[in-house]
CSV table of N, CA and C in Angstrom, one decimal:
chain,number,residue,atom,x,y,z
A,1,UNK,N,11.8,234.3,-35.5
A,1,UNK,CA,12.9,235.3,-36.2
A,1,UNK,C,12.8,236.7,-35.7
A,2,UNK,N,14.1,236.9,-35.6
A,2,UNK,CA,14.1,238.3,-35.1
A,2,UNK,C,13.7,239.5,-36.3
A,3,UNK,N,13.3,240.5,-35.9
A,3,UNK,CA,12.8,241.6,-36.9
A,3,UNK,C,13.8,241.7,-38.0
A,4,UNK,N,13.3,241.9,-39.3
A,4,UNK,CA,14.3,242.1,-40.2
A,4,UNK,C,14.4,243.8,-40.4
A,5,UNK,N,15.4,244.4,-40.7
A,5,UNK,CA,15.6,245.6,-40.9
A,5,UNK,C,16.1,245.9,-42.2
A,6,UNK,N,15.6,247.0,-42.9
A,6,UNK,CA,15.9,247.3,-44.5
A,6,UNK,C,16.6,248.6,-44.3
A,7,UNK,N,18.0,248.6,-44.8
A,7,UNK,CA,18.7,249.8,-44.9
A,7,UNK,C,19.1,250.1,-46.2
A,8,UNK,N,19.4,251.6,-46.4
A,8,UNK,CA,19.6,251.9,-47.7
A,8,UNK,C,21.1,251.1,-48.2
A,9,UNK,N,21.1,250.8,-49.3
A,9,UNK,CA,22.4,250.0,-49.8
A,9,UNK,C,23.3,251.2,-50.1
A,10,UNK,N,24.4,251.0,-49.6
A,10,UNK,CA,25.4,252.2,-49.8
A,10,UNK,C,26.7,251.6,-50.2
A,11,UNK,N,27.8,252.2,-50.8
A,11,UNK,CA,29.0,251.8,-51.2
A,11,UNK,C,29.7,250.9,-50.3
A,12,UNK,N,29.6,251.1,-49.0
A,12,UNK,CA,30.2,250.1,-48.1
A,12,UNK,C,29.6,248.8,-48.1
A,13,UNK,N,28.6,248.6,-48.8
A,13,UNK,CA,27.9,247.4,-48.7
A,13,UNK,C,28.1,246.6,-50.0
A,14,UNK,N,28.7,247.3,-51.1
A,14,UNK,CA,29.0,246.6,-52.3
A,14,UNK,C,29.7,245.4,-52.5
A,15,UNK,N,30.6,245.2,-51.6
A,15,UNK,CA,31.4,243.9,-51.6
A,15,UNK,C,30.4,242.6,-51.3
A,16,UNK,N,29.8,242.9,-50.2
A,16,UNK,CA,29.0,241.8,-49.6
A,16,UNK,C,27.8,241.4,-50.6
A,17,UNK,N,27.3,242.6,-51.0
A,17,UNK,CA,26.2,242.4,-52.4
A,17,UNK,C,26.8,241.7,-53.5
A,18,UNK,N,28.0,242.0,-53.9
A,18,UNK,CA,28.6,241.4,-55.0
A,18,UNK,C,28.8,240.1,-54.6
A,19,UNK,N,29.3,239.5,-53.5
A,19,UNK,CA,29.5,238.2,-53.2
A,19,UNK,C,28.2,237.5,-53.3
A,20,UNK,N,27.1,237.9,-52.9
A,20,UNK,CA,25.7,237.4,-52.9
A,20,UNK,C,25.4,237.0,-54.4
A,21,UNK,N,25.6,238.2,-55.0
A,21,UNK,CA,25.2,238.0,-56.5
A,21,UNK,C,26.1,237.0,-57.2
A,22,UNK,N,27.3,237.1,-57.1
A,22,UNK,CA,28.2,236.2,-57.8
A,22,UNK,C,27.9,234.6,-57.4
A,23,UNK,N,27.5,234.6,-56.3
A,23,UNK,CA,27.3,233.2,-55.9
A,23,UNK,C,26.1,232.7,-56.8
A,24,UNK,N,25.1,233.5,-57.1
A,24,UNK,CA,24.3,233.0,-58.1
A,24,UNK,C,24.7,232.9,-59.6
A,25,UNK,N,25.5,233.8,-59.9
A,25,UNK,CA,26.1,233.8,-61.2
A,25,UNK,C,26.7,232.4,-61.4
A,26,UNK,N,27.8,232.0,-60.3
A,26,UNK,CA,28.5,230.9,-60.6
A,26,UNK,C,27.9,229.6,-60.4
A,27,UNK,N,26.8,229.5,-59.7
A,27,UNK,CA,26.2,228.1,-59.1
A,27,UNK,C,24.7,228.0,-59.7
A,28,UNK,N,24.1,229.1,-60.2
A,28,UNK,CA,22.7,228.8,-60.7
A,28,UNK,C,22.4,229.4,-62.0
A,29,UNK,N,21.1,229.3,-62.4
A,29,UNK,CA,20.7,230.0,-63.4
A,29,UNK,C,19.6,231.2,-63.1
A,30,UNK,N,19.7,231.4,-61.9
A,30,UNK,CA,18.9,232.7,-61.3
A,30,UNK,C,19.5,233.9,-62.0
A,31,UNK,N,20.5,234.1,-62.2
A,31,UNK,CA,21.2,235.1,-63.0
A,31,UNK,C,21.6,234.7,-64.4
A,32,UNK,N,21.5,235.5,-65.3
A,32,UNK,CA,21.8,235.0,-66.6
A,32,UNK,C,23.2,235.5,-67.1
A,33,UNK,N,24.0,236.1,-66.0
A,33,UNK,CA,25.5,236.5,-66.1
A,33,UNK,C,25.8,235.1,-66.3
A,34,UNK,N,27.0,234.9,-67.1
A,34,UNK,CA,27.7,233.7,-67.0
A,34,UNK,C,29.0,233.7,-66.5
A,35,UNK,N,29.6,234.7,-66.2
A,35,UNK,CA,30.9,235.1,-65.4
A,35,UNK,C,30.7,236.1,-64.4
A,36,UNK,N,31.5,235.9,-63.3
A,36,UNK,CA,31.3,236.8,-62.2
A,36,UNK,C,31.6,238.3,-62.7
A,37,UNK,N,30.6,239.1,-62.0
A,37,UNK,CA,30.9,240.5,-62.3
A,37,UNK,C,31.7,241.3,-61.2
A,38,UNK,N,32.0,242.5,-61.6
A,38,UNK,CA,33.0,243.4,-60.5
A,38,UNK,C,32.3,244.2,-59.8
A,39,UNK,N,33.2,245.1,-58.8
A,39,UNK,CA,32.4,245.9,-58.1
A,39,UNK,C,31.6,247.1,-58.8
A,40,UNK,N,32.4,247.6,-59.8
A,40,UNK,CA,31.9,248.6,-60.6
A,40,UNK,C,30.6,248.2,-61.4
A,41,UNK,N,30.5,246.9,-61.9
A,41,UNK,CA,29.3,246.4,-62.4
A,41,UNK,C,28.2,246.3,-61.2
A,42,UNK,N,28.4,245.6,-60.3
A,42,UNK,CA,27.4,245.6,-59.2
A,42,UNK,C,26.8,246.9,-58.9
A,43,UNK,N,27.8,248.0,-58.7
A,43,UNK,CA,27.4,249.3,-58.5
A,43,UNK,C,26.4,249.9,-59.5
A,44,UNK,N,26.7,249.8,-60.6
A,44,UNK,CA,25.8,250.3,-61.7
A,44,UNK,C,24.3,249.5,-61.7
A,45,UNK,N,24.2,248.4,-61.1
A,45,UNK,CA,23.1,247.5,-60.9
A,45,UNK,C,22.3,247.8,-59.6
A,46,UNK,N,23.0,248.4,-58.7
A,46,UNK,CA,22.1,248.6,-57.5
A,46,UNK,C,22.2,250.2,-56.8
A,47,UNK,N,23.1,251.1,-57.5
A,47,UNK,CA,23.0,252.3,-56.9
A,47,UNK,C,22.4,253.3,-58.2
A,48,UNK,N,21.4,254.0,-57.8
A,48,UNK,CA,20.8,254.7,-59.0
A,48,UNK,C,20.8,256.1,-58.6
A,49,UNK,N,20.7,257.0,-59.9
A,49,UNK,CA,20.9,258.5,-59.9
A,49,UNK,C,19.5,258.9,-59.4
A,50,UNK,N,18.4,258.3,-59.9
A,50,UNK,CA,17.0,258.8,-59.7
A,50,UNK,C,16.6,258.2,-58.5
A,51,UNK,N,15.9,259.0,-57.5
A,51,UNK,CA,15.7,258.5,-56.2
A,51,UNK,C,14.5,257.7,-56.0
A,52,UNK,N,13.7,257.7,-57.1
A,52,UNK,CA,12.5,256.7,-57.0
A,52,UNK,C,13.0,255.2,-57.3
A,53,UNK,N,14.3,254.8,-57.7
A,53,UNK,CA,15.0,253.7,-57.8
A,53,UNK,C,15.7,253.6,-56.7
A,54,UNK,N,15.6,252.5,-55.9
A,54,UNK,CA,16.3,252.4,-54.7
A,54,UNK,C,16.8,250.9,-54.5
A,55,UNK,N,17.7,250.7,-53.8
A,55,UNK,CA,18.4,249.4,-53.2
A,55,UNK,C,18.4,249.3,-51.8
A,56,UNK,N,18.0,248.2,-50.9
A,56,UNK,CA,18.3,248.1,-49.7
A,56,UNK,C,18.9,246.8,-49.4
A,57,UNK,N,19.6,247.0,-48.3
A,57,UNK,CA,20.3,245.7,-47.6
A,57,UNK,C,19.1,245.2,-46.7
A,58,UNK,N,19.2,243.9,-46.5
A,58,UNK,CA,18.2,243.3,-45.7
A,58,UNK,C,18.8,242.7,-44.5
A,59,UNK,N,18.8,243.1,-43.3
A,59,UNK,CA,19.5,242.8,-42.3
A,59,UNK,C,18.8,242.0,-41.0
A,60,UNK,N,19.3,240.9,-40.7
A,60,UNK,CA,18.8,240.1,-39.4
A,60,UNK,C,19.9,240.0,-38.4
A,61,UNK,N,19.7,240.7,-37.1
A,61,UNK,CA,20.4,240.6,-36.1
A,61,UNK,C,21.9,241.3,-36.6
A,62,UNK,N,21.9,242.6,-37.3
A,62,UNK,CA,23.0,243.0,-37.9
A,62,UNK,C,23.9,242.3,-39.0
A,63,UNK,N,23.4,241.1,-39.4
A,63,UNK,CA,23.8,240.6,-40.5
A,63,UNK,C,23.1,240.8,-41.7
A,64,UNK,N,23.9,240.9,-42.8
A,64,UNK,CA,23.3,241.1,-44.1
A,64,UNK,C,22.8,239.8,-44.6
A,65,UNK,N,21.6,239.6,-44.8
A,65,UNK,CA,21.0,238.4,-45.3
A,65,UNK,C,20.9,238.6,-46.9
A,66,UNK,N,20.8,239.7,-47.4
A,66,UNK,CA,20.4,239.8,-48.7
A,66,UNK,C,20.2,241.1,-49.1
A,67,UNK,N,19.5,241.4,-50.4
A,67,UNK,CA,19.2,242.7,-50.8
A,67,UNK,C,18.0,242.7,-51.7
A,68,UNK,N,17.4,243.9,-51.6
A,68,UNK,CA,16.2,244.1,-52.5
A,68,UNK,C,16.2,245.4,-53.1
A,69,UNK,N,15.7,245.5,-54.4
A,69,UNK,CA,15.8,246.7,-55.1
A,69,UNK,C,14.6,246.8,-56.0
A,70,UNK,N,14.2,248.1,-56.2
A,70,UNK,CA,13.4,248.6,-57.4
A,70,UNK,C,14.1,249.2,-58.6
A,71,UNK,N,14.2,248.9,-59.7
A,71,UNK,CA,14.8,249.6,-60.8
A,71,UNK,C,14.0,250.1,-61.7
A,72,UNK,N,14.7,250.6,-62.8
A,72,UNK,CA,13.8,251.3,-64.1
A,72,UNK,C,13.6,250.0,-64.7
A,73,UNK,N,12.4,249.9,-65.2
A,73,UNK,CA,11.9,248.8,-66.2
A,73,UNK,C,12.5,249.1,-67.6
A,74,UNK,N,12.2,250.3,-68.1
A,74,UNK,CA,12.6,250.5,-69.4
A,74,UNK,C,13.0,252.0,-69.5
A,75,UNK,N,13.8,252.4,-70.4
A,75,UNK,CA,14.4,253.8,-70.4
A,75,UNK,C,13.6,254.4,-71.3
A,76,UNK,N,12.3,254.5,-71.1
A,76,UNK,CA,11.4,255.5,-71.9
A,76,UNK,C,10.5,256.0,-70.9
A,77,UNK,N,10.1,257.1,-71.0
A,77,UNK,CA,9.3,257.9,-69.9
A,77,UNK,C,8.0,257.4,-69.7
A,78,UNK,N,7.2,256.9,-70.6
A,78,UNK,CA,6.1,256.3,-70.4
A,78,UNK,C,5.9,255.0,-69.5
A,79,UNK,N,7.3,254.4,-69.4
A,79,UNK,CA,7.4,253.2,-68.4
A,79,UNK,C,7.8,253.7,-67.0
A,80,UNK,N,7.6,255.1,-66.7
A,80,UNK,CA,8.2,255.5,-65.5
A,80,UNK,C,7.3,255.1,-64.3
A,81,UNK,N,6.2,254.6,-64.6
A,81,UNK,CA,5.0,254.2,-63.6
A,81,UNK,C,5.2,252.6,-63.2
A,82,UNK,N,6.2,251.9,-63.8
A,82,UNK,CA,6.5,250.7,-63.6
A,82,UNK,C,7.9,250.4,-63.1
A,83,UNK,N,8.1,249.6,-62.1
A,83,UNK,CA,9.4,249.2,-61.6
A,83,UNK,C,9.7,247.8,-61.6
A,84,UNK,N,11.1,247.5,-61.9
A,84,UNK,CA,11.5,246.1,-61.8
A,84,UNK,C,11.8,245.6,-60.5
A,85,UNK,N,11.4,244.7,-59.8
A,85,UNK,CA,11.8,244.3,-58.5
A,85,UNK,C,12.9,243.1,-58.7
A,86,UNK,N,13.8,243.0,-57.8
A,86,UNK,CA,14.8,242.0,-57.7
A,86,UNK,C,15.2,241.9,-56.1
A,87,UNK,N,15.3,240.7,-55.9
A,87,UNK,CA,15.5,240.1,-54.4
A,87,UNK,C,16.6,238.9,-54.5
A,88,UNK,N,17.8,239.3,-53.9
A,88,UNK,CA,18.8,238.2,-53.8
A,88,UNK,C,19.1,238.1,-52.4
A,89,UNK,N,18.9,236.9,-51.9
A,89,UNK,CA,19.3,236.5,-50.5
A,89,UNK,C,20.6,235.6,-50.5
A,90,UNK,N,21.4,235.5,-49.4
A,90,UNK,CA,22.4,234.4,-49.2
A,90,UNK,C,21.6,233.2,-49.1
A,91,UNK,N,22.3,232.2,-50.0
A,91,UNK,CA,21.7,230.9,-50.1
A,91,UNK,C,21.0,230.4,-48.5
A,92,UNK,N,21.8,230.5,-47.5
A,92,UNK,CA,21.5,230.0,-46.2
A,92,UNK,C,20.3,230.6,-45.7
A,93,UNK,N,19.8,231.7,-46.1
A,93,UNK,CA,18.6,232.5,-45.6
A,93,UNK,C,17.4,232.2,-46.4
A,94,UNK,N,17.5,231.6,-47.6
A,94,UNK,CA,16.4,231.2,-48.5
A,94,UNK,C,15.4,230.2,-47.8
A,95,UNK,N,14.0,230.5,-48.0
A,95,UNK,CA,13.1,229.6,-47.4
A,95,UNK,C,12.8,229.9,-45.9
A,96,UNK,N,13.1,230.9,-45.4
A,96,UNK,CA,12.9,231.4,-44.0
A,96,UNK,C,11.9,232.5,-43.8
A,97,UNK,N,11.4,232.9,-45.0
A,97,UNK,CA,10.3,234.0,-45.0
A,97,UNK,C,10.7,235.3,-45.3
A,98,UNK,N,12.1,235.5,-45.4
A,98,UNK,CA,12.7,236.9,-45.7
A,98,UNK,C,12.2,237.3,-47.0
A,99,UNK,N,12.2,236.5,-48.2
A,99,UNK,CA,11.9,237.0,-49.3
A,99,UNK,C,10.4,237.7,-49.5
A,100,UNK,N,9.5,237.0,-48.7
A,100,UNK,CA,8.2,237.6,-48.6
A,100,UNK,C,8.2,239.1,-48.0
A,101,UNK,N,8.9,239.1,-46.7
A,101,UNK,CA,9.0,240.4,-46.2
A,101,UNK,C,9.7,241.4,-46.9
A,102,UNK,N,10.7,241.0,-47.7
A,102,UNK,CA,11.6,241.9,-48.6
A,102,UNK,C,10.5,242.5,-49.7
A,103,UNK,N,9.7,241.6,-50.3
A,103,UNK,CA,8.7,241.8,-51.3
A,103,UNK,C,7.6,242.9,-50.8
A,104,UNK,N,7.0,242.5,-49.7
A,104,UNK,CA,6.1,243.5,-49.0
A,104,UNK,C,6.7,244.8,-48.9
A,105,UNK,N,8.0,244.7,-48.2
A,105,UNK,CA,8.7,246.2,-48.1
A,105,UNK,C,8.9,246.9,-49.3
A,106,UNK,N,9.5,246.2,-50.4
A,106,UNK,CA,9.7,246.9,-51.6
A,106,UNK,C,8.5,247.5,-52.3
A,107,UNK,N,7.2,246.7,-52.2
A,107,UNK,CA,5.9,247.2,-52.6
A,107,UNK,C,5.4,248.3,-52.0
A,108,UNK,N,5.6,248.5,-50.7
A,108,UNK,CA,5.3,249.7,-49.9
A,108,UNK,C,6.2,251.0,-50.4
A,109,UNK,N,7.4,250.7,-50.5
A,109,UNK,CA,8.1,251.7,-51.0
A,109,UNK,C,7.8,252.2,-52.3
A,110,UNK,N,7.4,251.3,-53.3
A,110,UNK,CA,7.1,251.6,-54.6
A,110,UNK,C,5.7,252.3,-54.6
A,111,UNK,N,4.8,251.9,-53.8
A,111,UNK,CA,3.6,252.4,-53.8
A,111,UNK,C,3.7,254.0,-53.3
A,112,UNK,N,4.5,254.2,-52.2
A,112,UNK,CA,4.8,255.6,-51.7
A,112,UNK,C,5.4,256.5,-52.9
A,113,UNK,N,6.3,255.9,-53.8
A,113,UNK,CA,7.0,256.5,-54.9
A,113,UNK,C,6.0,256.8,-56.1
A,114,UNK,N,4.8,256.1,-56.0
A,114,UNK,CA,3.8,256.4,-57.2
A,114,UNK,C,3.7,255.4,-58.1
A,115,UNK,N,4.7,254.3,-57.9
A,115,UNK,CA,4.6,253.4,-59.0
A,115,UNK,C,3.0,252.7,-59.2
A,116,UNK,N,2.9,252.3,-60.3
A,116,UNK,CA,1.5,251.4,-60.6
A,116,UNK,C,1.7,250.1,-60.7
A,117,UNK,N,2.8,249.7,-61.4
A,117,UNK,CA,2.9,248.3,-61.5
A,117,UNK,C,4.4,247.8,-61.3
A,118,UNK,N,4.6,246.7,-60.7
A,118,UNK,CA,5.8,246.1,-60.3
A,118,UNK,C,5.9,244.9,-61.4
A,119,UNK,N,7.4,244.7,-61.7
A,119,UNK,CA,7.4,243.6,-62.8
A,119,UNK,C,8.7,242.7,-62.1
A,120,UNK,N,8.7,241.5,-62.2
A,120,UNK,CA,9.8,240.5,-61.9
A,120,UNK,C,10.0,239.7,-63.2
A,121,UNK,N,11.3,239.6,-63.6
A,121,UNK,CA,11.8,238.7,-64.5
A,121,UNK,C,12.5,237.7,-63.9
A,122,UNK,N,12.2,236.4,-64.0
A,122,UNK,CA,12.7,235.1,-63.4
A,122,UNK,C,12.8,234.1,-64.4
A,123,UNK,N,13.9,233.3,-64.2
A,123,UNK,CA,14.3,232.0,-65.0
A,123,UNK,C,13.2,231.0,-64.7
A,124,UNK,N,12.7,230.5,-65.6
A,124,UNK,CA,11.8,229.5,-65.5
A,124,UNK,C,12.0,228.6,-64.5
A,125,UNK,N,13.4,228.2,-64.4
A,125,UNK,CA,14.0,227.0,-63.4
A,125,UNK,C,13.8,227.6,-62.0
A,126,UNK,N,13.6,228.7,-61.7
A,126,UNK,CA,13.7,229.3,-60.4
A,126,UNK,C,12.4,229.2,-59.6
A,127,UNK,N,11.9,227.9,-59.2
A,127,UNK,CA,10.8,227.5,-58.7
A,127,UNK,C,10.6,228.3,-57.3
A,128,UNK,N,11.6,228.6,-56.6
A,128,UNK,CA,11.4,229.4,-55.4
A,128,UNK,C,10.9,230.8,-55.6
A,129,UNK,N,11.4,231.3,-56.6
A,129,UNK,CA,11.2,232.8,-56.8
A,129,UNK,C,9.7,232.7,-57.3
A,130,UNK,N,9.4,232.0,-58.4
A,130,UNK,CA,8.2,231.8,-59.1
A,130,UNK,C,7.2,231.7,-57.8
A,131,UNK,N,7.4,230.8,-57.0
A,131,UNK,CA,6.4,230.5,-55.9
A,131,UNK,C,6.1,231.6,-55.1
A,132,UNK,N,7.2,232.5,-54.8
A,132,UNK,CA,7.3,233.7,-54.0
A,132,UNK,C,6.2,234.8,-54.6
A,133,UNK,N,6.6,235.0,-55.8
A,133,UNK,CA,5.8,236.0,-56.5
A,133,UNK,C,4.4,235.6,-56.7
A,134,UNK,N,4.2,234.4,-56.9
A,134,UNK,CA,2.5,234.0,-57.0
A,134,UNK,C,1.8,234.0,-55.7
A,135,UNK,N,2.7,233.7,-54.7
A,135,UNK,CA,2.0,233.6,-53.2
A,135,UNK,C,1.9,235.2,-52.9
A,136,UNK,N,2.5,236.3,-53.5
A,136,UNK,CA,2.1,237.7,-53.1
A,136,UNK,C,1.3,238.3,-54.3
A,137,UNK,N,0.6,237.4,-55.0
A,137,UNK,CA,-0.4,237.8,-56.1
A,137,UNK,C,0.2,238.6,-57.3
A,138,UNK,N,1.3,238.2,-57.8
A,138,UNK,CA,1.9,238.5,-59.2
A,138,UNK,C,1.3,237.5,-60.0
A,139,UNK,N,0.9,238.0,-61.2
A,139,UNK,CA,0.4,237.2,-62.0
A,139,UNK,C,1.6,237.0,-63.5
A,140,UNK,N,1.7,235.7,-63.7
A,140,UNK,CA,2.5,235.5,-65.2
A,140,UNK,C,2.0,236.3,-66.2
A,141,UNK,N,2.9,237.2,-66.9
A,141,UNK,CA,2.1,237.9,-68.1
A,141,UNK,C,3.1,237.5,-69.3
A,142,UNK,N,4.2,236.8,-69.2
A,142,UNK,CA,5.1,236.6,-70.4
A,142,UNK,C,5.9,235.3,-70.0
A,143,UNK,N,6.0,234.5,-71.1
A,143,UNK,CA,7.1,233.5,-71.0
A,143,UNK,C,7.9,233.4,-72.4
A,144,UNK,N,9.1,233.7,-72.3
A,144,UNK,CA,10.0,233.7,-73.3
A,144,UNK,C,10.8,232.5,-73.4
A,145,UNK,N,10.7,231.8,-74.4
A,145,UNK,CA,11.4,230.4,-74.5
A,145,UNK,C,12.7,230.5,-75.2
A,146,UNK,N,13.6,229.9,-74.4
A,146,UNK,CA,15.0,229.7,-74.8
A,146,UNK,C,15.8,231.1,-75.3
A,147,UNK,N,15.3,232.1,-74.3
A,147,UNK,CA,16.3,233.3,-74.6
A,147,UNK,C,17.6,233.2,-74.1
A,148,UNK,N,17.9,232.4,-73.0
A,148,UNK,CA,19.0,232.2,-72.3
A,148,UNK,C,19.9,231.0,-72.7
A,149,UNK,N,21.1,231.1,-72.3
A,149,UNK,CA,22.0,229.9,-72.7
A,149,UNK,C,23.0,229.8,-71.5
A,150,UNK,N,22.9,228.8,-70.6
A,150,UNK,CA,23.8,228.9,-69.5
A,150,UNK,C,24.1,227.3,-69.1
A,151,UNK,N,25.3,226.8,-68.7
A,151,UNK,CA,25.4,225.6,-68.2
A,151,UNK,C,25.0,224.6,-69.3
A,152,UNK,N,25.4,224.9,-70.6
A,152,UNK,CA,25.2,224.1,-71.6
A,152,UNK,C,23.6,223.7,-72.0
A,153,UNK,N,22.7,224.5,-71.3
A,153,UNK,CA,21.5,224.5,-71.8
A,153,UNK,C,20.6,225.7,-72.1
A,154,UNK,N,19.4,225.6,-72.9
A,154,UNK,CA,18.8,226.7,-73.2
A,154,UNK,C,17.8,227.3,-72.0
A,155,UNK,N,17.5,228.4,-71.7
A,155,UNK,CA,16.7,228.6,-70.7
A,155,UNK,C,15.5,229.6,-70.8
A,156,UNK,N,14.5,229.4,-70.3
A,156,UNK,CA,13.3,230.3,-70.5
A,156,UNK,C,13.5,231.2,-69.5
A,157,UNK,N,12.8,232.5,-69.7
A,157,UNK,CA,12.4,233.1,-68.5
A,157,UNK,C,10.7,233.6,-68.4
A,158,UNK,N,10.3,234.0,-67.4
A,158,UNK,CA,8.8,234.3,-67.2
A,158,UNK,C,9.1,235.6,-66.6
A,159,UNK,N,7.8,236.4,-67.1
A,159,UNK,CA,7.7,237.8,-66.3
A,159,UNK,C,6.3,237.9,-65.5
A,160,UNK,N,6.6,238.2,-64.3
A,160,UNK,CA,5.3,238.6,-63.4
A,160,UNK,C,5.4,240.0,-63.3
A,161,UNK,N,3.8,240.4,-63.0
A,161,UNK,CA,3.5,241.6,-62.8
A,161,UNK,C,2.4,241.6,-61.7
A,162,UNK,N,2.3,243.0,-61.0
A,162,UNK,CA,1.5,243.1,-60.0
A,162,UNK,C,1.0,244.6,-60.1
A,163,UNK,N,-0.3,244.9,-60.2
A,163,UNK,CA,-0.6,246.4,-60.0
A,163,UNK,C,-0.8,246.8,-58.6
A,164,UNK,N,0.1,247.7,-58.2
A,164,UNK,CA,-0.2,248.1,-56.8
A,164,UNK,C,-0.8,249.2,-56.3
A,165,UNK,N,-1.1,250.2,-57.4
A,165,UNK,CA,-1.7,251.4,-57.1
A,165,UNK,C,-2.9,251.3,-58.3
A,166,UNK,N,-4.0,251.3,-57.8
A,166,UNK,CA,-5.3,251.3,-58.6
A,166,UNK,C,-6.0,252.7,-58.8
């Protein structure tokens, strides 16, 4: 595999990021949105005012393969030591080791910004993401049953966490 490059996600990338995200909205239970979102909504989810929260596009041979971000876990000051990790890849790039490299990249970024804990919230059906986070030493810390409803069925979510700065 050619070297992956992580670049700051900017407004000019929003349409491609939106297309990646909406694929998962329309076709999977990875996202709990039930209808496609628009450019303004994706921008709210990936462009942050506080510089400790950041999104990056993932490029392979100058092709955007996905994006990775760390966002605010909760909007209360005591949670500022914790960040929520999100990774989305174009479907054709899943299973090629890109997710693991993106996770390691965002962990390093988070550690540099002083985060103590990283959290990932995953649909229980998303075996590939669960495998990824477990492989990189995240521990399941919660299981919420039947909290979502999509495609005519009730869905569970699981939350994983990793302490990155001791």
